[in-house]
RNA sequence: GGUCCUGUGGAGCAGUUGGAGUGCUCGCCGCCCUGUCAAGGCGGAGGUCGCGGGUUCAAGUCCCGUCAGGACCGCCA
């Protein structure tokens, strides 16, 4: 080792020791006759003091990489720095060696200064020298280690699966890789190891996990990158409860050790239908109330066209209350209309309750009859001074989702979110299917998800109501993991394919290998996958998963550091077979 | 594909109703300085106001287009 000690580890008890340190010049304070340098390495910072060989010390600049030999001294009385863990001591330097110099820095390596995203990513290696970004990656490493510990204690096997494969039916666009040896044929990068982990169950591995890189060619968000990581888990001979127990153990340990948060009691379960009814979301943020109220029955018979139309179509009318919302200006209330239109709604009807009298006012109030108006506040649980927002649609979910989004926005604007709180829940009993635009059905989770016991024999009779053994775990309104019990019976799988309109030929073509494997005694199995970037983001208190990824991409899929993606040469293009005609027509 | 925000020395930002190539903090370079810890003092360098077009007597400022970064919707578990 080049050094004998870690800079950040030195304490008063080390006084008198001669140490060799290696690290970077974090800051220097040049007084002419004495020079102080904050020397930083992976463990922290210590003050080193130069009193001789001043020319060399004077020439030091920020982020020079240096080695120093010196003696640890207690700082002179009154000069201790209680802000620093090493603040009781300093290292009096007897020998300085510059290991490498640093050019003037394109971004400040300083915990207190945050540069823009693109320049930070372009010089990510400098960005990572800062406390925050470094801490985020260290936390991620610990999170993975904690998960591995939990899983190994339970006899799980860590198994790698291919990243050059054929596409799995997750619904997203695939990233494709041309195949030189078979021009015209392409690999897909996996959207998840879904089918492979099921094959591992058929293979008798019984308990599998993998911290798996996944790829989806869709647009970005703050919590979405084109390549991302899942903690992927699958178990044989288990029920939904077993998987939930395991998932809970992982989450419990993570939050206890990395967030200092003890999750009290079992994580509550809420059914998908309940979550939609009460929160207008399949990933409800339970840090605050502001629940939705259904008014379909209450408002039956209204002459207000918007509501009457939805009710007549067998739809839904509902409301959500904004505490104190009556104090909003006309402009703010109009702003909600723009907000609603921005997410594709026609608008957001509202009634405000006068702060003094509780009298309902606003454009919608004029359209409601006396009976509906007088009982409204009680029906939705509103007080004088509140605002009531309404949504109505023939499609229940559409209206609920608008109210759910409004609920989140209300909490934000009215400052109802306790940022220090952690609120978890399992959303269970997810629907199996949802309607497609062309009138067919598509799997909500994926086509291998098992109907629950109640619907196993009858899901075809009411696909819109059929429920699955599918579950998501939600933290503060973020879906951090999800999974399901898989279908292991060929007959059930065939019926699901039939309902989804997937022909035998098509099924055979897309995942015949899985169906074939399922001929040979597949065990009942179930699993879960955690969005590892999101989990780490939450634990790190970051507001983007980019903060917990070593080298993330920008929104356009661009890596400012390497400038990827790049065009390829004509030679590469020819060799890759990008332009080759496929041998057989794709289905 | 759509809506919105941002773009001004190396970094972060300010720049009024359009009015002289504008400024602040940090950094950088030089000098001074023996107890600082965001050290301090003096001096200095550094700019195509993202790019292109338009309106105007006059554009960092207004309009159109475009590029880049970000937030959201669509999309995506």
XYZ file of C-alpha atoms (C1' of nucleotides) in Angstrom:
664
model
C 0.000 0.000 0.000
C 1.112 3.486 -0.797
C -0.414 4.768 2.423
C -0.389 3.581 6.027
C -3.635 5.209 7.156
C -6.929 6.481 5.811
C -7.127 10.236 6.120
C -10.624 10.270 7.539
C -9.858 7.644 10.163
C -7.326 9.639 12.203
C -8.328 10.602 15.737
C -6.805 12.135 18.844
C -5.612 8.665 19.866
C -3.344 8.615 16.812
C -1.362 11.626 18.070
C 2.347 10.993 17.880
C 2.083 8.449 15.078
C 3.997 8.927 11.861
C 1.627 8.311 8.975
C 1.748 8.211 5.215
C -1.413 9.471 3.537
C -2.448 9.560 -0.095
C -5.352 11.453 -1.553
C -6.464 14.666 -3.159
C -6.045 18.328 -2.306
C -9.600 19.259 -1.373
C -8.794 22.780 -0.238
C -5.731 24.798 0.640
C -5.277 27.777 2.881
C -1.939 29.405 2.098
C -0.771 31.798 4.809
C 2.695 32.254 3.393
C 4.603 30.931 6.371
C 2.208 28.076 7.046
C -0.016 26.257 4.591
C -3.050 24.188 5.507
C -4.309 21.591 3.083
C -7.448 19.515 3.473
C -6.383 16.111 2.238
C -9.288 13.960 1.038
C -9.381 10.249 0.351
C -12.192 7.734 0.236
C -12.497 7.739 4.010
C -12.811 11.458 4.574
C -10.728 14.576 5.090
C -7.861 15.528 7.374
C -5.965 18.795 7.717
C -2.298 18.544 6.825
C 0.088 21.362 7.733
C 3.172 22.515 5.839
C 5.870 24.529 7.607
C 8.869 23.606 5.495
C 9.551 22.965 1.835
C 7.097 25.802 1.238
C 7.706 26.209 -2.505
C 6.434 22.714 -3.260
C 3.456 23.145 -0.946
C 2.694 26.550 -2.409
C 2.538 25.030 -5.883
C -0.215 22.591 -4.866
C -3.578 23.162 -6.507
C -7.034 21.745 -5.951
C -7.371 18.053 -6.818
C -3.677 17.402 -7.166
C -3.146 13.788 -6.175
C -0.507 13.709 -3.447
C 1.268 11.533 -0.946
C 2.418 13.021 2.342
C 4.426 11.671 5.226
C 3.984 13.374 8.552
C 3.291 13.158 12.224
C -0.187 13.243 13.696
C -0.367 16.084 16.230
C -3.131 17.238 18.480
C -4.159 20.648 17.228
C -3.064 23.656 19.301
C -5.642 24.512 21.950
C -8.469 26.536 20.479
C -7.778 25.426 16.926
C -9.810 22.226 16.948
C -12.544 21.938 14.377
C -15.583 20.201 15.873
C -17.197 20.117 12.406
C -14.728 17.460 11.262
C -14.420 13.910 12.595
C -10.658 14.444 12.319
C -10.910 17.953 13.728
C -8.989 17.230 16.932
C -5.754 16.497 15.103
C -3.673 17.529 12.122
C -0.746 16.011 10.262
C 2.515 17.981 10.269
C 4.052 17.152 6.907
C 7.726 16.198 6.629
C 7.616 14.917 3.070
C 5.393 15.756 0.100
C 5.194 13.885 -3.170
C 2.912 14.990 -5.985
C 1.567 11.772 -7.493
C -0.193 13.620 -10.294
C -1.220 17.174 -11.081
C -4.732 18.363 -11.905
C -5.631 20.786 -14.664
C -7.929 23.695 -13.733
C -11.264 22.083 -12.923
C -14.233 22.290 -15.302
C -16.599 21.895 -12.335
C -15.922 22.669 -8.703
C -15.245 19.568 -6.624
C -17.151 20.978 -3.719
C -20.039 19.583 -1.710
C -21.670 22.989 -1.522
C -21.832 23.693 -5.247
C -24.075 21.801 -7.628
C -23.377 22.109 -11.329
C -25.885 21.374 -14.094
C -26.701 17.799 -14.971
C -24.974 17.568 -18.321
C -21.675 19.041 -17.153
C -21.740 16.886 -14.032
C -22.222 13.780 -16.139
C -19.581 14.812 -18.619
C -17.087 15.027 -15.759
C -18.784 12.370 -13.658
C -15.401 11.182 -12.304
C -14.927 14.634 -10.768
C -18.547 14.774 -9.652
C -18.063 11.480 -7.834
C -15.244 12.970 -5.770
C -17.889 15.090 -4.054
C -19.464 13.916 -0.843
C -23.059 13.551 -1.995
C -22.549 11.581 -5.196
C -19.904 9.371 -3.581
C -22.210 8.676 -0.668
C -25.038 7.685 -2.997
C -22.923 5.011 -4.682
C -21.611 3.732 -1.370
C -25.179 3.464 -0.134
C -26.163 1.534 -3.230
C -23.331 -0.901 -2.648
C -24.515 -1.439 0.916
C -28.105 -1.910 -0.230
C -27.044 -4.690 -2.577
C -24.995 -6.288 0.153
C -27.934 -6.189 2.594
C -30.254 -7.768 0.048
C -27.702 -10.471 -0.696
C -27.361 -11.223 2.991
C -31.105 -11.604 3.451
C -31.330 -13.840 0.407
C -28.331 -16.026 1.183
C -29.605 -16.550 4.707
C -32.664 -18.035 3.027
C -30.695 -20.286 0.684
C -31.156 -18.286 -2.476
C -28.796 -18.818 -5.389
C -27.392 -15.886 -7.327
C -27.592 -16.908 -10.964
C -26.779 -14.888 -14.042
C -28.972 -14.973 -17.130
C -28.173 -13.891 -20.698
C -28.244 -10.282 -21.817
C -28.160 -11.305 -25.452
C -31.466 -13.048 -25.850
C -34.814 -12.942 -27.536
C -37.369 -10.456 -26.389
C -39.572 -11.251 -23.407
C -43.209 -10.221 -23.543
C -43.138 -7.261 -21.181
C -44.725 -4.860 -23.573
C -41.944 -2.313 -23.920
C -39.854 -1.694 -27.014
C -36.722 -3.823 -27.233
C -33.162 -2.747 -27.745
C -31.851 -4.834 -30.617
C -28.395 -6.148 -31.409
C -27.469 -7.261 -34.910
C -25.888 -10.679 -35.187
C -22.828 -10.892 -37.429
C -22.933 -14.672 -37.685
C -26.565 -14.655 -38.806
C -27.083 -11.505 -40.848
C -30.672 -10.356 -40.643
C -31.236 -11.914 -37.236
C -31.105 -9.879 -34.077
C -30.725 -10.394 -30.394
C -32.845 -8.389 -28.004
C -31.512 -7.092 -24.714
C -33.769 -8.405 -21.937
C -36.481 -6.171 -20.538
C -36.202 -8.409 -17.489
C -35.005 -11.962 -16.868
C -38.628 -13.056 -16.515
C -38.639 -16.177 -18.685
C -35.175 -17.302 -17.680
C -35.991 -17.210 -14.015
C -39.078 -19.292 -14.640
C -36.939 -21.775 -16.568
C -34.596 -21.897 -13.586
C -37.573 -22.933 -11.472
C -38.353 -25.701 -13.932
C -34.679 -26.562 -13.583
C -35.116 -27.152 -9.878
C -33.051 -24.188 -8.672
C -36.000 -23.433 -6.374
C -34.681 -20.112 -5.068
C -33.095 -17.693 -7.509
C -32.063 -14.100 -7.376
C -30.033 -11.754 -9.495
C -29.160 -8.106 -9.508
C -30.010 -7.887 -13.156
C -29.542 -5.181 -15.722
C -32.674 -4.653 -17.795
C -33.252 -2.676 -20.969
C -36.336 -0.927 -22.267
C -36.361 1.388 -25.223
C -38.924 3.879 -23.945
C -38.816 7.557 -23.078
C -37.084 8.703 -19.920
C -38.291 10.095 -16.650
C -36.561 11.162 -13.490
C -37.045 7.580 -12.283
C -36.481 5.833 -15.623
C -33.345 5.103 -17.619
C -33.086 2.942 -20.751
C -30.930 0.533 -18.831
C -31.824 -0.050 -15.232
C -31.387 -2.633 -12.526
C -33.781 -5.015 -10.879
C -33.281 -7.152 -7.833
C -34.948 -10.120 -9.469
C -36.265 -13.003 -7.361
C -38.133 -16.228 -8.051
C -39.152 -19.057 -5.698
C -40.679 -22.496 -6.161
C -43.346 -24.177 -4.022
C -44.506 -20.937 -2.475
C -47.630 -18.841 -2.264
C -48.093 -15.114 -2.650
C -47.710 -14.716 1.112
C -44.245 -16.305 1.058
C -43.020 -13.899 -1.572
C -44.515 -10.956 0.278
C -42.840 -12.074 3.491
C -39.489 -12.240 1.759
C -39.939 -8.894 0.033
C -40.892 -7.362 3.332
C -37.798 -8.789 5.034
C -35.587 -7.210 2.388
C -37.304 -3.840 2.610
C -37.322 -3.942 6.395
C -33.585 -4.569 6.561
C -32.760 -1.966 3.945
C -34.681 0.794 5.651
C -33.480 -0.159 9.092
C -29.816 -0.138 8.171
C -29.685 2.561 5.528
C -32.447 4.957 6.520
C -32.456 4.335 10.264
C -36.148 3.574 9.953
C -37.806 0.678 11.720
C -40.921 -0.321 9.810
C -43.552 -0.775 12.494
C -45.660 -3.888 12.205
C -46.522 -5.652 9.005
C -46.719 -3.515 5.902
C -50.432 -2.943 5.237
C -52.123 -4.599 2.289
C -54.609 -2.752 0.160
C -56.416 -4.224 -2.798
C -55.986 -2.666 -6.188
C -59.672 -1.746 -6.303
C -59.470 -0.116 -2.880
C -56.369 1.795 -3.845
C -58.097 3.120 -6.928
C -61.269 3.974 -5.020
C -59.554 5.732 -2.123
C -56.436 7.181 -3.734
C -57.016 7.083 -7.487
C -53.719 5.314 -7.961
C -52.248 1.825 -8.053
C -49.254 3.227 -6.147
C -50.832 5.386 -3.469
C -48.742 7.744 -1.385
C -49.967 7.032 2.155
C -48.010 9.819 3.835
C -51.184 11.898 3.785
C -54.951 11.450 3.632
C -56.959 13.461 1.130
C -58.945 10.434 0.055
C -61.332 10.325 -2.872
C -65.082 10.152 -2.416
C -67.335 8.489 -4.929
C -70.443 10.566 -5.657
C -72.006 8.500 -8.418
C -75.003 7.578 -6.292
C -75.152 10.861 -4.404
C -75.387 12.894 -7.598
C -77.718 10.544 -9.432
C -80.487 12.603 -10.997
C -78.392 15.745 -11.366
C -79.084 17.905 -14.369
C -75.478 19.026 -14.654
C -74.599 17.551 -18.024
C -71.005 16.583 -17.287
C -71.995 14.488 -14.272
C -75.296 13.217 -15.649
C -73.595 12.005 -18.813
C -71.030 9.964 -16.933
C -73.660 8.472 -14.660
C -75.922 7.622 -17.576
C -73.025 5.816 -19.273
C -72.585 3.649 -16.207
C -69.514 5.620 -15.235
C -68.237 7.362 -12.175
C -68.367 10.748 -10.533
C -66.079 11.464 -7.646
C -64.441 14.231 -5.692
C -61.349 15.072 -3.744
C -61.081 17.838 -1.170
C -58.340 20.429 -0.991
C -58.123 21.636 2.605
C -58.107 25.432 2.651
C -58.515 25.439 -1.105
C -61.181 28.143 -1.023
C -58.459 30.669 -0.285
C -57.045 30.198 -3.768
C -57.287 33.093 -6.170
C -59.374 32.851 -9.284
C -56.116 32.564 -11.206
C -54.992 29.604 -9.105
C -58.326 27.879 -9.562
C -58.095 28.464 -13.307
C -54.599 27.034 -13.093
C -56.139 23.717 -12.088
C -58.015 23.684 -15.393
C -54.743 24.030 -17.275
C -53.217 21.399 -15.025
C -56.071 18.990 -15.862
C -55.929 19.746 -19.568
C -52.188 19.146 -19.576
C -52.918 15.568 -18.604
C -55.586 15.079 -21.209
C -58.707 15.796 -19.157
C -61.322 18.256 -20.299
C -61.042 20.183 -17.082
C -61.468 19.875 -13.367
C -64.828 20.971 -12.009
C -64.719 22.547 -8.571
C -66.832 24.005 -5.809
C -65.353 26.185 -3.080
C -66.902 26.433 0.358
C -66.990 29.944 1.766
C -64.624 30.153 4.716
C -67.174 32.006 6.835
C -70.545 30.587 5.880
C -69.584 27.313 4.252
C -71.769 28.295 1.345
C -70.829 26.518 -1.884
C -69.705 28.815 -4.671
C -68.123 28.586 -8.080
C -69.279 27.754 -11.599
C -70.284 24.180 -10.828
C -72.348 25.174 -7.778
C -74.774 27.004 -10.077
C -75.401 23.751 -11.931
C -76.236 21.646 -8.904
C -79.641 21.624 -7.293
C -80.322 22.703 -3.738
C -80.427 19.188 -2.273
C -77.160 18.146 -3.878
C -75.472 21.360 -2.761
C -76.624 21.343 0.833
C -75.377 17.836 1.568
C -72.234 18.092 -0.504
C -69.813 19.136 2.213
C -70.892 16.240 4.407
C -70.812 13.784 1.533
C -67.150 14.523 0.739
C -66.024 15.450 4.250
C -65.227 19.069 3.441
C -65.150 21.993 5.854
C -65.796 25.686 5.242
C -62.752 27.123 3.481
C -62.071 23.944 1.503
C -62.222 23.389 -2.223
C -63.850 20.322 -3.758
C -62.603 19.049 -7.110
C -64.736 16.741 -9.235
C -64.021 14.306 -11.993
C -66.549 12.365 -14.029
C -66.097 9.847 -16.797
C -67.763 6.850 -18.343
C -64.580 4.921 -17.568
C -64.326 4.679 -13.801
C -60.554 4.371 -13.801
C -60.058 7.416 -15.986
C -61.904 9.666 -13.527
C -60.270 8.044 -10.522
C -56.821 8.542 -11.985
C -57.494 12.205 -12.606
C -58.637 12.638 -9.000
C -55.645 10.606 -7.847
C -53.307 12.914 -9.697
C -55.165 15.894 -8.255
C -54.758 14.369 -4.797
C -50.981 14.258 -5.212
C -50.937 17.808 -6.544
C -53.157 19.010 -3.677
C -50.798 17.473 -1.141
C -47.882 19.191 -2.802
C -49.514 22.607 -3.066
C -51.077 22.490 0.386
C -47.848 21.251 1.976
C -49.423 18.087 3.366
C -46.442 15.819 2.732
C -44.257 14.873 5.664
C -40.935 14.544 3.862
C -39.417 12.634 6.737
C -42.108 9.944 6.724
C -41.936 6.496 5.156
C -45.258 4.964 4.160
C -45.253 1.469 2.674
C -48.040 -0.693 1.405
C -48.625 -3.781 -0.657
C -51.145 -3.330 -3.429
C -52.656 -6.788 -3.970
C -55.410 -8.414 -6.019
C -54.438 -6.604 -9.193
C -56.679 -7.170 -12.187
C -55.507 -9.749 -14.708
C -56.513 -7.914 -17.839
C -57.303 -4.543 -19.249
C -58.992 -3.573 -22.467
C -56.895 -2.655 -25.457
C -57.783 0.165 -27.801
C -59.036 -2.298 -30.405
C -61.426 -4.001 -27.996
C -59.288 -6.991 -27.053
C -57.577 -7.767 -23.759
C -54.013 -7.393 -22.617
C -52.262 -8.657 -19.517
C -51.825 -5.984 -16.865
C -48.746 -7.675 -15.425
C -47.579 -10.185 -18.004
C -49.226 -13.178 -19.665
C -47.727 -15.711 -17.236
C -49.432 -14.200 -14.207
C -51.805 -16.602 -12.493
C -55.427 -15.774 -11.813
C -56.178 -16.015 -8.130
C -57.995 -19.041 -6.720
C -61.361 -17.372 -7.038
C -60.930 -16.653 -10.754
C -58.843 -19.612 -11.830
C -61.749 -21.411 -13.465
C -63.811 -18.423 -14.491
C -61.622 -15.533 -15.612
C -62.971 -15.753 -19.170
C -66.473 -15.009 -17.937
C -65.554 -11.500 -16.785
C -62.040 -10.558 -17.900
C -62.555 -7.002 -16.718
C -63.136 -8.173 -13.159
C -60.793 -11.159 -12.953
C -58.097 -10.785 -10.319
C -54.553 -12.070 -10.331
C -52.081 -13.202 -7.751
C -50.134 -10.058 -8.489
C -48.726 -7.623 -5.974
C -46.744 -4.410 -5.908
C -44.890 -2.872 -3.010
C -45.201 0.881 -2.802
C -43.165 3.398 -0.838
C -44.284 7.021 -0.597
C -46.144 6.784 -3.873
C -43.330 5.023 -5.718
C -43.736 1.498 -6.960
C -40.496 -0.071 -5.785
C -41.247 -3.701 -6.591
C -43.809 -5.996 -8.045
C -44.406 -9.605 -8.827
C -46.852 -12.401 -9.180
C -47.595 -16.048 -8.823
C -46.940 -17.599 -12.233
C -49.061 -19.978 -14.169
C -47.510 -23.427 -14.054
C -50.347 -25.373 -15.663
C -50.393 -25.687 -19.414
C -54.181 -25.645 -19.613
C -54.476 -22.403 -17.686
C -51.743 -20.840 -19.776
C -53.539 -21.811 -22.975
C -56.765 -20.265 -21.747
C -54.974 -17.036 -20.899
C -53.379 -16.936 -24.329
C -56.782 -17.549 -25.892
C -58.281 -14.627 -24.043
C -55.362 -12.397 -24.982
C -55.888 -13.331 -28.598
C -52.512 -15.017 -28.811
C -52.822 -17.913 -31.223
C -51.195 -21.252 -30.564
C -48.788 -20.584 -33.422
C -47.918 -17.137 -32.092
C -47.413 -18.435 -28.564
C -45.267 -21.213 -29.922
C -43.228 -18.755 -31.939
C -42.694 -16.241 -29.146
C -42.193 -18.465 -26.120
C -42.499 -22.016 -27.305
C -39.361 -22.825 -25.323
C -41.126 -21.880 -22.098
C -44.279 -23.773 -22.964
C -42.205 -26.799 -23.841
C -40.353 -26.573 -20.528
C -43.713 -26.455 -18.796
C -44.509 -29.902 -20.196
C -41.964 -31.434 -17.871
C -43.293 -31.056 -14.373
C -42.940 -27.342 -13.704
C -43.213 -26.505 -10.002
C -45.651 -23.888 -8.745
C -43.568 -20.730 -8.504
C -43.807 -17.037 -7.830
C -41.490 -14.094 -7.716
C -40.884 -10.417 -7.373
C -38.570 -7.815 -8.819
C -37.475 -4.644 -7.114
C -36.647 -1.535 -9.110
C -33.215 -1.300 -7.596
C -32.465 2.193 -8.843
C -35.688 3.498 -7.322
C -35.095 1.719 -4.036
C -31.624 3.239 -3.805
C -32.916 6.638 -4.877
C -35.428 6.637 -2.028
C -32.875 5.441 0.503
C -30.451 8.110 -0.663
C -33.109 10.812 -0.483
C -32.408 11.660 -4.115
C -35.050 12.901 -6.523
C -33.683 11.126 -9.572
C -32.304 7.635 -10.135
C -29.432 9.292 -11.990
C -28.007 10.104 -8.565
C -27.604 6.426 -7.686
C -26.210 5.284 -11.041
C -22.479 5.569 -11.571
C -22.659 6.683 -15.179
C -26.227 7.596 -16.090
C -27.485 8.839 -19.405
C -29.274 12.093 -20.050
C -32.871 12.293 -21.142
C -32.075 11.808 -24.788
C -30.284 8.531 -24.112
C -26.979 10.326 -24.481
C -23.931 9.719 -22.330
C -22.117 13.063 -22.053
C -18.985 11.313 -20.804
C -18.366 8.885 -23.652
C -20.613 10.657 -26.168
C -22.438 7.386 -26.770
C -24.300 6.567 -28.879
C -22.111 7.184 -31.919
C -22.498 6.471 -35.618
C -20.753 3.341 -36.819
C -18.317 3.026 -39.689
C -19.319 1.597 -43.044
C -17.172 -1.414 -42.218
C -18.925 -2.002 -38.893
C -22.256 -1.586 -40.588
C -21.388 -4.169 -43.197
C -20.024 -6.665 -40.682
C -22.911 -6.255 -38.271
C -25.349 -7.212 -40.964
C -27.658 -4.345 -40.050
C -28.947 -4.108 -43.586
C -29.202 -7.823 -44.288
C -32.524 -9.173 -45.435
C -34.051 -11.478 -42.831
C -33.984 -15.134 -43.797
C -37.595 -15.720 -42.831
C -40.282 -13.092 -42.563
C -40.856 -11.907 -38.994
C -44.280 -12.543 -37.579
C -45.315 12.594 -30.593
C -47.210 16.769 -27.060
C -46.977 20.736 -22.942
C -43.786 23.551 -19.860
C -39.010 25.452 -17.650
C -33.800 26.564 -18.477
C -29.440 28.141 -21.720
C -25.187 35.034 -20.096
C -16.522 34.217 -18.941
C -14.356 27.586 -16.241
C -18.838 26.817 -12.292
C -23.322 28.942 -10.032
C -26.405 33.049 -10.862
C -28.411 38.547 -11.662
C -29.566 41.554 -15.794
C -36.080 46.395 -15.022
C -41.223 48.523 -19.729
C -36.127 46.626 -25.622
C -31.729 51.744 -24.707
C -23.982 52.404 -24.417
C -19.926 44.990 -25.580
C -23.376 44.138 -18.269
C -22.650 42.658 -13.199
C -22.191 39.382 -8.620
C -20.139 35.002 -5.972
C -16.769 31.050 -6.590
C -12.776 29.310 -9.453
C -8.188 30.566 -12.469
C -3.136 33.531 -12.893
C 0.494 36.801 -10.126
C 2.114 39.109 -5.568
C 1.669 39.611 -0.031
C 0.677 37.002 4.428
C 2.876 31.816 10.569
C -3.180 29.086 12.896
C -6.609 28.742 8.907
C -10.673 25.448 8.125
C -15.966 28.583 2.568
C -8.760 31.778 5.308
C -7.646 36.974 4.210
C -5.540 41.377 1.332
C -3.924 43.689 -3.463
C -3.720 43.228 -8.717
C -4.946 40.580 -13.365
C -6.858 37.432 -17.289
C -11.103 35.334 -19.130
C -17.656 36.469 -22.968
C -19.952 34.715 -30.493
C -25.347 36.372 -23.990
C -26.522 28.010 -27.031
C -27.092 28.399 -32.642
C -29.807 30.490 -37.105
C -33.338 33.850 -38.874
C -36.849 37.916 -38.101
C -39.176 42.600 -35.891
C -36.887 47.447 -34.509
C -33.370 53.471 -35.064
C -31.771 49.889 -31.244
C -32.359 42.749 -29.042
C -29.130 39.147 -23.582
C -34.357 41.109 -23.404
C -39.699 40.557 -28.293
C -41.172 36.773 -32.425
C -40.107 32.151 -35.421
C -37.031 27.988 -36.053
C -33.273 24.816 -34.180
C -29.856 22.366 -30.646
C -28.793 20.940 -25.614
C -30.340 19.987 -20.356
C -34.495 19.268 -17.080
C -40.010 18.338 -15.378
C -44.540 16.271 -16.881
C -48.288 13.798 -20.415
C -48.399 9.924 -24.044
C -45.345 5.554 -23.695
C -43.197 2.416 -20.028
C -44.107 -1.676 -14.294
